[in-house]
Coordinates of C-alpha atoms in Angstrom, one line a residue:
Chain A
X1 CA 0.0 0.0 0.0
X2 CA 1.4 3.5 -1.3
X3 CA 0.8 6.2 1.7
X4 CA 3.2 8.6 0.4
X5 CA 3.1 12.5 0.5
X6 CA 0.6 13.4 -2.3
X7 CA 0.9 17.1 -2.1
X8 CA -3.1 17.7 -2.1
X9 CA -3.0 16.0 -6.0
X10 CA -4.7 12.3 -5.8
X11 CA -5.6 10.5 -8.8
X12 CA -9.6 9.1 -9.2
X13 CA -10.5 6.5 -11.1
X14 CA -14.2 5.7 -12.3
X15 CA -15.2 2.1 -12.9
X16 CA -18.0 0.9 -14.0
X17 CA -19.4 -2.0 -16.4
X18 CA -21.1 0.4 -19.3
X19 CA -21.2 3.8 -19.0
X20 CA -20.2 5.2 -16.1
X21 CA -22.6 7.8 -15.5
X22 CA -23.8 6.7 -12.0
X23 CA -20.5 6.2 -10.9
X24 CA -19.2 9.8 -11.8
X25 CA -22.4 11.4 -10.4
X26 CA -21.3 9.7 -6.9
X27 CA -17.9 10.0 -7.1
X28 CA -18.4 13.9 -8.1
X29 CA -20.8 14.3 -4.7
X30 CA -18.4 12.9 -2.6
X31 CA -15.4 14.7 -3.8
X32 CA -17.1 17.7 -3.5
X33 CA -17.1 17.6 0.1
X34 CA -12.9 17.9 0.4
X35 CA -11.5 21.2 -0.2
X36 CA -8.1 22.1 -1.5
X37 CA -7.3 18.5 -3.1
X38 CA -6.7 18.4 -6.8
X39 CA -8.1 15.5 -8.1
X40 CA -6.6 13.7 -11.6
X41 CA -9.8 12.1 -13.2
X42 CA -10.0 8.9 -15.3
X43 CA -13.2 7.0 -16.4
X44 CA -12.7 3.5 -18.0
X45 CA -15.7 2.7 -18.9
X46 CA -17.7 -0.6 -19.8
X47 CA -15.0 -2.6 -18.1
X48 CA -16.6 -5.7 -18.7
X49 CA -14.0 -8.6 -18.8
X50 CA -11.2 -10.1 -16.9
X51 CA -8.6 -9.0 -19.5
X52 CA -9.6 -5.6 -19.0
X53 CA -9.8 -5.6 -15.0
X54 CA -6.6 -6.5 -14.8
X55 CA -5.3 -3.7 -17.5
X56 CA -7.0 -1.6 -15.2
X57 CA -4.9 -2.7 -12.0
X58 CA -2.3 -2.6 -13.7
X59 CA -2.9 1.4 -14.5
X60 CA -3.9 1.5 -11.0
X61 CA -0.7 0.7 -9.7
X62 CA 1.5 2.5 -11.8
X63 CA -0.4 5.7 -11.1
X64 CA 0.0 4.4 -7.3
X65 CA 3.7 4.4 -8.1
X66 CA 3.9 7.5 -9.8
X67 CA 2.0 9.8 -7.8
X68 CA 3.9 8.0 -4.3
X69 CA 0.2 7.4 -2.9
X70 CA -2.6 4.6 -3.6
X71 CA -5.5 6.3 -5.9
X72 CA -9.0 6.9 -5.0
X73 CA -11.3 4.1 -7.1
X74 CA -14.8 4.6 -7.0
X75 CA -16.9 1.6 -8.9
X76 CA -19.7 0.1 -9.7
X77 CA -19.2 -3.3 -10.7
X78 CA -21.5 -5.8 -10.7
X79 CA -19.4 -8.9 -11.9
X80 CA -17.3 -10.4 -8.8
X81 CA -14.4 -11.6 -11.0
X82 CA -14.0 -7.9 -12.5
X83 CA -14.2 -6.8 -9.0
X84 CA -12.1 -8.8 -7.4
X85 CA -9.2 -7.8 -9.6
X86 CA -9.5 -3.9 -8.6
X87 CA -9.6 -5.1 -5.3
X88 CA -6.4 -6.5 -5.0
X89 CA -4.5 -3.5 -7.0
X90 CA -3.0 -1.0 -4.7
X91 CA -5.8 1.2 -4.1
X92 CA -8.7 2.7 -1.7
X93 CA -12.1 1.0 -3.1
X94 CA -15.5 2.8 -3.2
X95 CA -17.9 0.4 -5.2
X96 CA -21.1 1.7 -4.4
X97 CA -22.8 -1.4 -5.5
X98 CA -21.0 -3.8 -3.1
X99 CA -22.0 -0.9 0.0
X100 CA -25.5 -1.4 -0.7
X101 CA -26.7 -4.5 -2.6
X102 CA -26.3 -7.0 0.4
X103 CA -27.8 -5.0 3.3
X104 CA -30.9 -4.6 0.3
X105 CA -31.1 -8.5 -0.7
X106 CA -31.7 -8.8 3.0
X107 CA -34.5 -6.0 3.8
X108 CA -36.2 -6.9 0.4
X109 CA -36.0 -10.8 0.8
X110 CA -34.7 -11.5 -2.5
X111 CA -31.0 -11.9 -4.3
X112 CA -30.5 -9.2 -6.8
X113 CA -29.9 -10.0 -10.5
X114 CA -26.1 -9.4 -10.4
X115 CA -27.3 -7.9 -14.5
X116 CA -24.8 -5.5 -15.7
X117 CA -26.0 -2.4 -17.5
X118 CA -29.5 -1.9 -16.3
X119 CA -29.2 1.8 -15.1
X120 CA -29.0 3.7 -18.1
X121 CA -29.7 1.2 -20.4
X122 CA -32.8 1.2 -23.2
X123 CA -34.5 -0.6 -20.5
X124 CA -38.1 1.4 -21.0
X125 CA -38.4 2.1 -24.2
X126 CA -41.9 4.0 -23.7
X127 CA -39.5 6.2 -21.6
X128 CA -37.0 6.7 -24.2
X129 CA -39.0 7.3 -26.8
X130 CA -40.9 9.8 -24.4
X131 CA -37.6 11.7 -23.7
X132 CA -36.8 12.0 -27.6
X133 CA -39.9 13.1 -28.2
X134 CA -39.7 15.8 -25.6
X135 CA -36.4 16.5 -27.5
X136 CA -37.9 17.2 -30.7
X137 CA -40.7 19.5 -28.5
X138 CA -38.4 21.5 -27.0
X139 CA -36.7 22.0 -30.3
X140 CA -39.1 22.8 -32.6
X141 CA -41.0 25.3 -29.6
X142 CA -37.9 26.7 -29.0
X143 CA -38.9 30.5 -28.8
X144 CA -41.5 29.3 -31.2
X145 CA -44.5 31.3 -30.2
X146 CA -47.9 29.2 -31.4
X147 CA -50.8 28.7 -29.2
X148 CA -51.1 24.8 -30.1
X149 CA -47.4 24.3 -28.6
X150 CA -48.5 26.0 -25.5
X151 CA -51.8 23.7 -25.6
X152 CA -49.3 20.8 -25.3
X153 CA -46.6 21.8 -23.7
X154 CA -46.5 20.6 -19.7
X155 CA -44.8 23.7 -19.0
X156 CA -43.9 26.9 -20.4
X157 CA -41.6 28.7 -19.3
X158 CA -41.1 32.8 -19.5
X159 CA -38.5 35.6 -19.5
X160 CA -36.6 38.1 -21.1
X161 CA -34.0 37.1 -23.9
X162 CA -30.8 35.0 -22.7
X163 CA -32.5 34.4 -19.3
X164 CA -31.6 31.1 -19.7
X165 CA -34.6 29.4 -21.2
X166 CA -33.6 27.3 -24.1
X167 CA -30.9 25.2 -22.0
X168 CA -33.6 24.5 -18.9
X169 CA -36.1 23.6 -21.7
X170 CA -33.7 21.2 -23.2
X171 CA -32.8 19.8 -19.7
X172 CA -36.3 19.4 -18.6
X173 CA -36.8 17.1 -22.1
X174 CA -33.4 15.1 -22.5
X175 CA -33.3 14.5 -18.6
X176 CA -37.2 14.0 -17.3
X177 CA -39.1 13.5 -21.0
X178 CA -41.0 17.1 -20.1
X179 CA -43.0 18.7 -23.0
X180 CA -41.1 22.6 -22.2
X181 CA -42.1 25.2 -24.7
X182 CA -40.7 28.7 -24.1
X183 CA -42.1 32.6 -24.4
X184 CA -39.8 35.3 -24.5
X185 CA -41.1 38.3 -23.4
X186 CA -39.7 41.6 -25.6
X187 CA -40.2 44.6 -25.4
X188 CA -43.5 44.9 -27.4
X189 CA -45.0 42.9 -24.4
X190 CA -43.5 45.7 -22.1
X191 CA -45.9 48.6 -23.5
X192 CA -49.0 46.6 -21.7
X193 CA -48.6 46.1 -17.6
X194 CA -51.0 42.2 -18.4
X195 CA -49.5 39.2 -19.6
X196 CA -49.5 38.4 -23.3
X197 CA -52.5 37.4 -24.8
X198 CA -51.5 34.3 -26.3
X199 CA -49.8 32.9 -22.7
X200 CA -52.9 34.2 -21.0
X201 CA -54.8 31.1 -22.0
X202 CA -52.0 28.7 -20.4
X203 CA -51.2 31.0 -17.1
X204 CA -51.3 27.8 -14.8
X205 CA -48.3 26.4 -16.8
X206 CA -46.4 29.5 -16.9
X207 CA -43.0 29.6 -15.0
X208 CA -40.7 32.7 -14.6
X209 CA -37.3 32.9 -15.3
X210 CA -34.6 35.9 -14.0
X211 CA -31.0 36.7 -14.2
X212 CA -29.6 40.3 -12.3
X213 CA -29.0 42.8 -14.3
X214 CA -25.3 43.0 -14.4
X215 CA -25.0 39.0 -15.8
X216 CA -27.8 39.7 -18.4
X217 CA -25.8 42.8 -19.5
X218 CA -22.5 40.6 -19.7
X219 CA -24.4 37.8 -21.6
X220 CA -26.0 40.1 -23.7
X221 CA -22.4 42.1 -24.5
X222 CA -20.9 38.7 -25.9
X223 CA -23.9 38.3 -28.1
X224 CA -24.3 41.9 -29.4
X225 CA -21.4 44.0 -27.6
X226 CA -22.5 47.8 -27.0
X227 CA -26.1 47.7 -28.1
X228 CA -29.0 49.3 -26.5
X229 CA -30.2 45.6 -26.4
X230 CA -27.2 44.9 -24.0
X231 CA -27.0 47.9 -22.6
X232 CA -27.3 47.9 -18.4
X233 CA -29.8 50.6 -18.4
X234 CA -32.1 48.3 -20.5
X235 CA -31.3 45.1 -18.5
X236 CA -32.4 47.0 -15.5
X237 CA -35.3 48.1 -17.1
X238 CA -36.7 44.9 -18.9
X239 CA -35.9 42.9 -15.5
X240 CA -38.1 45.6 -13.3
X241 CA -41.1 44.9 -15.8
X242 CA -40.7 41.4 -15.6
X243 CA -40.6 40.5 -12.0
X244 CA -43.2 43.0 -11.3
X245 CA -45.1 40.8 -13.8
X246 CA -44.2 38.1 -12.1
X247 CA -45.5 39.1 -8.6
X248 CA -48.5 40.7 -10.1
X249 CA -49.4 37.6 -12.0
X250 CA -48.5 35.6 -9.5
X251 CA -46.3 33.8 -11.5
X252 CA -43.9 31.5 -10.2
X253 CA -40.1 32.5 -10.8
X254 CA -36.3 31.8 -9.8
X255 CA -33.2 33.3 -10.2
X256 CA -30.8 31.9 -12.7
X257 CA -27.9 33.9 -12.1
X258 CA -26.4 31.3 -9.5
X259 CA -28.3 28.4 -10.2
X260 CA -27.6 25.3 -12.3
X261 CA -29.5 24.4 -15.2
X262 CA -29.8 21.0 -12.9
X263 CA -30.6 22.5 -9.9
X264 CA -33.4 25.0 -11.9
X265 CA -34.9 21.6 -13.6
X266 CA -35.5 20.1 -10.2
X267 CA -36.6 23.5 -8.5
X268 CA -39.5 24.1 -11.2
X269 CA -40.6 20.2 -11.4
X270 CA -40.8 20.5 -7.5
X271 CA -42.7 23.9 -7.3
X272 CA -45.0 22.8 -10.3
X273 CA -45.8 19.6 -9.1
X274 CA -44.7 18.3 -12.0
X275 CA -44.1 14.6 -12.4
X276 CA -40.9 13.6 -13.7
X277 CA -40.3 10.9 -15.5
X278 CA -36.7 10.0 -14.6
X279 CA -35.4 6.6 -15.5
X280 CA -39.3 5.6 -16.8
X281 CA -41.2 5.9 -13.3
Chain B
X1 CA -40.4 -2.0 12.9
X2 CA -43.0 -2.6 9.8
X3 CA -42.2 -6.2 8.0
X4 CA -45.7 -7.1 6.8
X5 CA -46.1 -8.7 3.2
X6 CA -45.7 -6.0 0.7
X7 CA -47.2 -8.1 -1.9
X8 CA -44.1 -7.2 -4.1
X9 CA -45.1 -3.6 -4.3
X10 CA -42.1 -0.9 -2.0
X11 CA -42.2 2.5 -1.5
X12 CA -39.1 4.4 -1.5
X13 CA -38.2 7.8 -0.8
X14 CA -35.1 9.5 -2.0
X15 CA -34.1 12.4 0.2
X16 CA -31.5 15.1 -0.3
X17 CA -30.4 18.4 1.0
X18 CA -30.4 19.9 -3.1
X19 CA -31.7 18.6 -6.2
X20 CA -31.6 14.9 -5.4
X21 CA -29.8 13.8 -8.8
X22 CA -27.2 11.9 -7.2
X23 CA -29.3 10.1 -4.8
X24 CA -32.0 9.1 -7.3
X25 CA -29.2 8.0 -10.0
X26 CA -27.7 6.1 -7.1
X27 CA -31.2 4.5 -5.7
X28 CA -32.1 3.9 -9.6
X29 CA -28.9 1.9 -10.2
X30 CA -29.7 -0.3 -6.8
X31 CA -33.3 -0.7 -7.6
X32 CA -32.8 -1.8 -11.5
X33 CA -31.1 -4.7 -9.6
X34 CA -34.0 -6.3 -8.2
X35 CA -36.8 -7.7 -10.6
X36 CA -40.7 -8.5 -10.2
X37 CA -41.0 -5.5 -7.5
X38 CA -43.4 -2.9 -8.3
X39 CA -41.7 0.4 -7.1
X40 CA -43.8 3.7 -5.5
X41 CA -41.3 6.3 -5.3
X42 CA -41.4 9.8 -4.1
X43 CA -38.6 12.3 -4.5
X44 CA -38.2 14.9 -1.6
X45 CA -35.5 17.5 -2.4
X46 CA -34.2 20.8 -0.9
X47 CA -35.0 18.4 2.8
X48 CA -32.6 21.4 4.5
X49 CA -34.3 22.3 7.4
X50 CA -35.4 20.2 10.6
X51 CA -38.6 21.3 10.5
X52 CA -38.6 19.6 7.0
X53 CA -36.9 16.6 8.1
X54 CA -39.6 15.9 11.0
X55 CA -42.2 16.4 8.3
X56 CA -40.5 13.9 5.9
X57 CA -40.2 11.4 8.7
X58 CA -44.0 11.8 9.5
X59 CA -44.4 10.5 6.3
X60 CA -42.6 8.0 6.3
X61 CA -44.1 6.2 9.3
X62 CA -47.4 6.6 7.4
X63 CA -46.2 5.4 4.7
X64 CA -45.0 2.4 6.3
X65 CA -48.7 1.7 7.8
X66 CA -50.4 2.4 4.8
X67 CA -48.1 0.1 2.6
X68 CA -47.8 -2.5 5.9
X69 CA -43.9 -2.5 5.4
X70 CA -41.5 0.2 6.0
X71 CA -40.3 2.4 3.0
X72 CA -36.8 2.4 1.5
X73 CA -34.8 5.5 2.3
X74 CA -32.3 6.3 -0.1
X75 CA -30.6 9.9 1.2
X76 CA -27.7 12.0 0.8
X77 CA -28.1 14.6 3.7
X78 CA -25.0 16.1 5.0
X79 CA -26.6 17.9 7.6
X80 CA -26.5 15.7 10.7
X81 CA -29.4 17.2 12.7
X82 CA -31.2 16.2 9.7
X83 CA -30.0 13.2 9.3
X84 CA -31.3 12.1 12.7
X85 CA -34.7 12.8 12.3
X86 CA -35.0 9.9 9.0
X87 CA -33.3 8.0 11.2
X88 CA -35.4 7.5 13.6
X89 CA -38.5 6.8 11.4
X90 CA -39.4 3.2 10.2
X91 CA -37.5 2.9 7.1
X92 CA -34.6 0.8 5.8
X93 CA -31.8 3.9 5.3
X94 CA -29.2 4.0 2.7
X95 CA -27.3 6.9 3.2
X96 CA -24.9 7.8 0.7
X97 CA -22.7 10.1 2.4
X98 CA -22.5 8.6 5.6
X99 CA -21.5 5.0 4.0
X100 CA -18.5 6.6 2.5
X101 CA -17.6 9.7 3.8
X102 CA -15.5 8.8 7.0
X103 CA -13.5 6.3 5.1
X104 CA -12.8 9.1 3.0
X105 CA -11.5 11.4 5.5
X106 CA -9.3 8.6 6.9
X107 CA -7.9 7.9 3.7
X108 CA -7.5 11.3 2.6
X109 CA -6.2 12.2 6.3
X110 CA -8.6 15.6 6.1
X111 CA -12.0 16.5 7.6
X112 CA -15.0 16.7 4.8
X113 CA -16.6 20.7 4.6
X114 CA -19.9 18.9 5.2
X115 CA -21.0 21.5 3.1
X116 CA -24.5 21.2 1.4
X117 CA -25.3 21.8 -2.2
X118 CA -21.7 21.3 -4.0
X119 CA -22.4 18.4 -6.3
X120 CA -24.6 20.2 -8.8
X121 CA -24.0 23.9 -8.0
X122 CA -22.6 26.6 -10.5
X123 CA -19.0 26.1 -8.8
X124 CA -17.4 26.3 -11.9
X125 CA -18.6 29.4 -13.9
X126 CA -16.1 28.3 -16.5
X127 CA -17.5 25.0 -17.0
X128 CA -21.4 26.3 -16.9
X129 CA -20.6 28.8 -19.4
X130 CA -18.9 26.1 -21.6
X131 CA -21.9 23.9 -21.3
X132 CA -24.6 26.6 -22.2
X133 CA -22.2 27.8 -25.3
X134 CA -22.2 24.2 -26.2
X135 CA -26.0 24.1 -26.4
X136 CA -25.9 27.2 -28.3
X137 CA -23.5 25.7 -30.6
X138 CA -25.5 22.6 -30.9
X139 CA -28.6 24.2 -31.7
X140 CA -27.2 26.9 -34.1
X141 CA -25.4 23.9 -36.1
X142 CA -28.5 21.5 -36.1
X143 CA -29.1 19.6 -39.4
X144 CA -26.9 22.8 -40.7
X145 CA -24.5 22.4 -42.6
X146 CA -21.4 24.9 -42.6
X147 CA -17.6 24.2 -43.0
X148 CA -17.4 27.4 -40.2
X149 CA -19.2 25.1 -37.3
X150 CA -17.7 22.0 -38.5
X151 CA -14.2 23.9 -38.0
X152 CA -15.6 24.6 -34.8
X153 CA -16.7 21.5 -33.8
X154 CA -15.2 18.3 -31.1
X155 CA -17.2 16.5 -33.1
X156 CA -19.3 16.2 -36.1
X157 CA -22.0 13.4 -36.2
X158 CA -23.3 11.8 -39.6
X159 CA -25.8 9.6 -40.2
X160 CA -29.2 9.0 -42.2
X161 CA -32.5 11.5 -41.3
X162 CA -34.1 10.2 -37.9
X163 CA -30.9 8.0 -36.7
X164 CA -30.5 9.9 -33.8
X165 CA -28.1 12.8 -34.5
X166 CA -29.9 15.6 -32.8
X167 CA -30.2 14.2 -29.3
X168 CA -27.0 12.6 -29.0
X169 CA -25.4 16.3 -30.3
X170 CA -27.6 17.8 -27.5
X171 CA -26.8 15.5 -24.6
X172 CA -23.4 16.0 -25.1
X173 CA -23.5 19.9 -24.9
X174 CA -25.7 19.7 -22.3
X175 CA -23.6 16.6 -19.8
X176 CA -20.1 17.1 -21.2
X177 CA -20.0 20.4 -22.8
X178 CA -18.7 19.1 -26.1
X179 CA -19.2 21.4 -29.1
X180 CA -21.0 18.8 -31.2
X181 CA -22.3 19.3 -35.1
X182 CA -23.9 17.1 -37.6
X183 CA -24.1 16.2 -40.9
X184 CA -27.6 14.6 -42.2
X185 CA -26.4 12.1 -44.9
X186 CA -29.1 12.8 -47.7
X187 CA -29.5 11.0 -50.6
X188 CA -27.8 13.6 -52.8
X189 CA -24.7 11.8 -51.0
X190 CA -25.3 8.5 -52.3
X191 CA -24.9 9.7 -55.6
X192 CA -20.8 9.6 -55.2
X193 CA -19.1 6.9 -53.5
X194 CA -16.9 8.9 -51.3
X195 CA -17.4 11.8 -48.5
X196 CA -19.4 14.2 -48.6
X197 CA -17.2 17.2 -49.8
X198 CA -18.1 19.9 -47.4
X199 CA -17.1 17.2 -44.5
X200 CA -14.1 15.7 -45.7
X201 CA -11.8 18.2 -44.4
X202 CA -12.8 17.1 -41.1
X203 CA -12.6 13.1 -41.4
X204 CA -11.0 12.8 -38.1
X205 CA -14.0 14.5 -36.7
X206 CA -16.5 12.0 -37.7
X207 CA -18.4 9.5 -36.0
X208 CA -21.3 8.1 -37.9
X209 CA -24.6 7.0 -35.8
X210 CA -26.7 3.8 -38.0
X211 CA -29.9 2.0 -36.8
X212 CA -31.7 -1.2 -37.8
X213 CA -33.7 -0.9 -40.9
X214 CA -36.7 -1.9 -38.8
X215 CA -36.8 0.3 -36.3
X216 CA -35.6 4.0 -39.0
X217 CA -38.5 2.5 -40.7
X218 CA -41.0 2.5 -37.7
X219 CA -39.5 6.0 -36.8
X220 CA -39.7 7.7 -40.1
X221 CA -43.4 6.3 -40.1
X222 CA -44.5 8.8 -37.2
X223 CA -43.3 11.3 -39.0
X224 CA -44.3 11.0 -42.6
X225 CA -46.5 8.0 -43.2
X226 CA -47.1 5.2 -46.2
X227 CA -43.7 7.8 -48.2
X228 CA -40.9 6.6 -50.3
X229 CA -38.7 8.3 -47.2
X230 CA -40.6 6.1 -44.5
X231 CA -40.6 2.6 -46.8
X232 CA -38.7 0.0 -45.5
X233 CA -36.9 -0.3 -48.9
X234 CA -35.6 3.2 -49.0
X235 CA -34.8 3.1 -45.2
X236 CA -32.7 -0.5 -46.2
X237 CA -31.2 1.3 -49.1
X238 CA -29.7 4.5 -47.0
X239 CA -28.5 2.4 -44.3
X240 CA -26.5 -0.5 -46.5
X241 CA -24.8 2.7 -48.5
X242 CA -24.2 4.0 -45.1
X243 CA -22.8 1.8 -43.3
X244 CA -20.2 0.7 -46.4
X245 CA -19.4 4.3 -46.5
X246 CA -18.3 4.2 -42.6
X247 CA -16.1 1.5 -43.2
X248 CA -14.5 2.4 -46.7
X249 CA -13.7 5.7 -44.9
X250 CA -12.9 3.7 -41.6
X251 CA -15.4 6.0 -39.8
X252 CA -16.0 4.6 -35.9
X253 CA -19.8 4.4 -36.0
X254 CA -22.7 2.5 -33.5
X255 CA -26.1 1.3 -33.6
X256 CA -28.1 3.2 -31.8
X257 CA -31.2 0.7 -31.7
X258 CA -30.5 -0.4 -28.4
X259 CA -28.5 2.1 -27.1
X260 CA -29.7 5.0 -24.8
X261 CA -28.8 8.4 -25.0
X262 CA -26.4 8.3 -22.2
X263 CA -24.7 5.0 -23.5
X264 CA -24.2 6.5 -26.7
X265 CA -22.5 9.8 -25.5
X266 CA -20.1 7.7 -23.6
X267 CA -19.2 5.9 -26.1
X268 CA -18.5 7.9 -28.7
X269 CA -16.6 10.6 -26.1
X270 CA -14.8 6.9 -25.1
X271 CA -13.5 5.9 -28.8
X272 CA -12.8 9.5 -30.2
X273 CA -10.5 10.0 -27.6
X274 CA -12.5 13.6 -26.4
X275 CA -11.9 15.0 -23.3
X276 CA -15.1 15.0 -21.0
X277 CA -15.7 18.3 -19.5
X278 CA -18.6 17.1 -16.6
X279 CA -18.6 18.6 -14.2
X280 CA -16.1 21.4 -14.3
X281 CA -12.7 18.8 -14.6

């Protein structure tokens, strides 16, 4: 075992049998939570097979060597042979599967299938073909504005230009199979103090986005630099009009300024009651 | 404790102090592992507050009397006061943090922030702004075709009408912040034998998506029924020329018939060697 003097570098590895998406998304939470550590990041992906488990120890111990302390491996592999060759390389082992599955086969009363490649598999394809659809949607809607897309969308959601619309939209389809259509709201819509006619019909499906004034202006520069359309006077101005439309409307509404398009998709499924369709629940 | 006969039907909660990605990608991978169980499951999010956490655990023990066996818990909640309140409900508790964190800190000699909200927070403005420029890029360059954005481009998809180009291109702007184009294959191409001349420059670029015959046939169906473009024939026709072109040209290339959205992103970021950019690395 290699307990050397890293100098706050450490190498990860992520293992997993096919994609490795789950196994990132952990890893990623976990390393989060320790500051000041630089972390050296390598996926192998769909390790699937004896020959390539023990490539993989192999790399796992000559980066053990190199760096003069054992690597982090987080895994999730569901074959035991695979597994047991990363176990006996020179290395600290997080497989989230092995944590879990046993204390699970006991509270559920049942072995688990030991199948590789379940998670993000075409498992559900109802679900897929959902999300694809919701895809093509959020495309096609995409500042589209037609009263039969808002009749079908399962959410709409509204703000001034580069509020960060289109990206959320695109989340909300690829990740949960929502139907998002958007509205921009220009500056036409600013000469009346009521919502547009054409969103009024769908007002319970309307969701507000924001942004301050100083990162719309920024956003806006790199798009069209020193236009009155970027300009922070008329940031300010289109901002004011549209959270007061917001609160007069009662509209619901976030701040996108320091929020992830993530952490916006799961703020407005949660606040709309929306149900998501993650995985094919 | 609650261990009636569940009838093969669980409930399970998944619990976090943010969005609960991580904790319902994690729960999702566990679950996929167990067949014939009907699964009830309820996401509770942004759980940051005691007051929350009592409430949560309220429901819980009703759950558990309803359902006549106690919930699973899946959780990632950092905050310990928290924490305690779950605990103490009927429920079998898988909690992510607390399975691996202090390991962690022994192996990294170095106390974890305990800090809520890192995993899918704007940390990285860098990285966000890449990923929302890369959505920009992938929607500008859709089905477009222009030797500027290919220049531009990681990557340049090709493939037949309806063979998945536009998703893939999407999800990997949108997870990875790849710049990815595409190139529709049309049946102009098929006139010549070799590349496309607009795309040649930027062989090294390609990676070529097919599909069964069957299913671009069932697809192409939705969209434009009982057509030449939607006959099995034609579909059979595209494809063969297709796929001979990908390996005349020694193009990489996969089926995406049974291959999800996430698997095909990984794999094609695997093969062509691209540097993943999730997560701000």
């Amino acid at each position: 075992m290699t307990t050397g003097n890293c100098q706050n570098r450490r190498t990860v590895f992520y293992l997993s049998d096919r994609t490795g998406i789950t196994v990132e998304t952990l890893g990623h939470s976990l390393l989060t939570q320790f500051d000041g550590i630089k972390w050296r990041k390598i996926g192998i992906p769909f390790l699937d097979s004896e020959e390539k488990a023990r490539a993989a120890a192999e790399q796992i111990n000559l980066t053990a060597q190199q760096d003069g302390c054992r690597p982090l491996v987080f895994s999730t592999l569901i074959n035991p042979a695979v597994r047991a060759w990363i176990e006996q390389a020179d290395c600290a082992i997080y497989d989230f599967f092995e944590s879990f599955i046993d204390s699970m086969e006991k509270e559920l009363g049942q072995q688990s299938s030991h199948a590789v490649g379940r998670s993000h598999g075409v498992n559900n394809n109802a679900s897929y073909t959902k999300r694809i659809a919701a895809v093509n949607f959020a495309q096609t809607n995409d500042d589209g504005i037609s009263a039969k897309s808002f009749a079908e969308a399962d959410i709409i959601l509204v703000g001034v230009s580069r509020s960060g619309k289109t990206p959320t939209c695109l989340y909300l389809a690829l990740q949960y199979g929502i139907y998002a259509a958007n509205y921009p709201l220009t500056e036409e819509d600013m000469d009346s103090s009521s919502l547009p006619s054409i969103i009024k019909p769908f007002k319970d499906k309307l969701f507000g986005l924001t942004i301050t004034a100083e990162q719309l202006h920024k956003i806006r520069q790199e798009r069209k630099p020193n236009s009155r359309y970027s300009s922070l006077s008329q940031c300010q101005q289109e901002l004011q009009w549209q959270e007061s439309l917001y609160r007069r409307e009662r509209i619901p509404f976030i701040d996108t300024t320091a929020t992830s398009i993530e952490e916006m998709a799961t703020i407005i499924l949660n606040r709309s009651g929306l149900k998501r369709q993650l995985y094919g629940e």
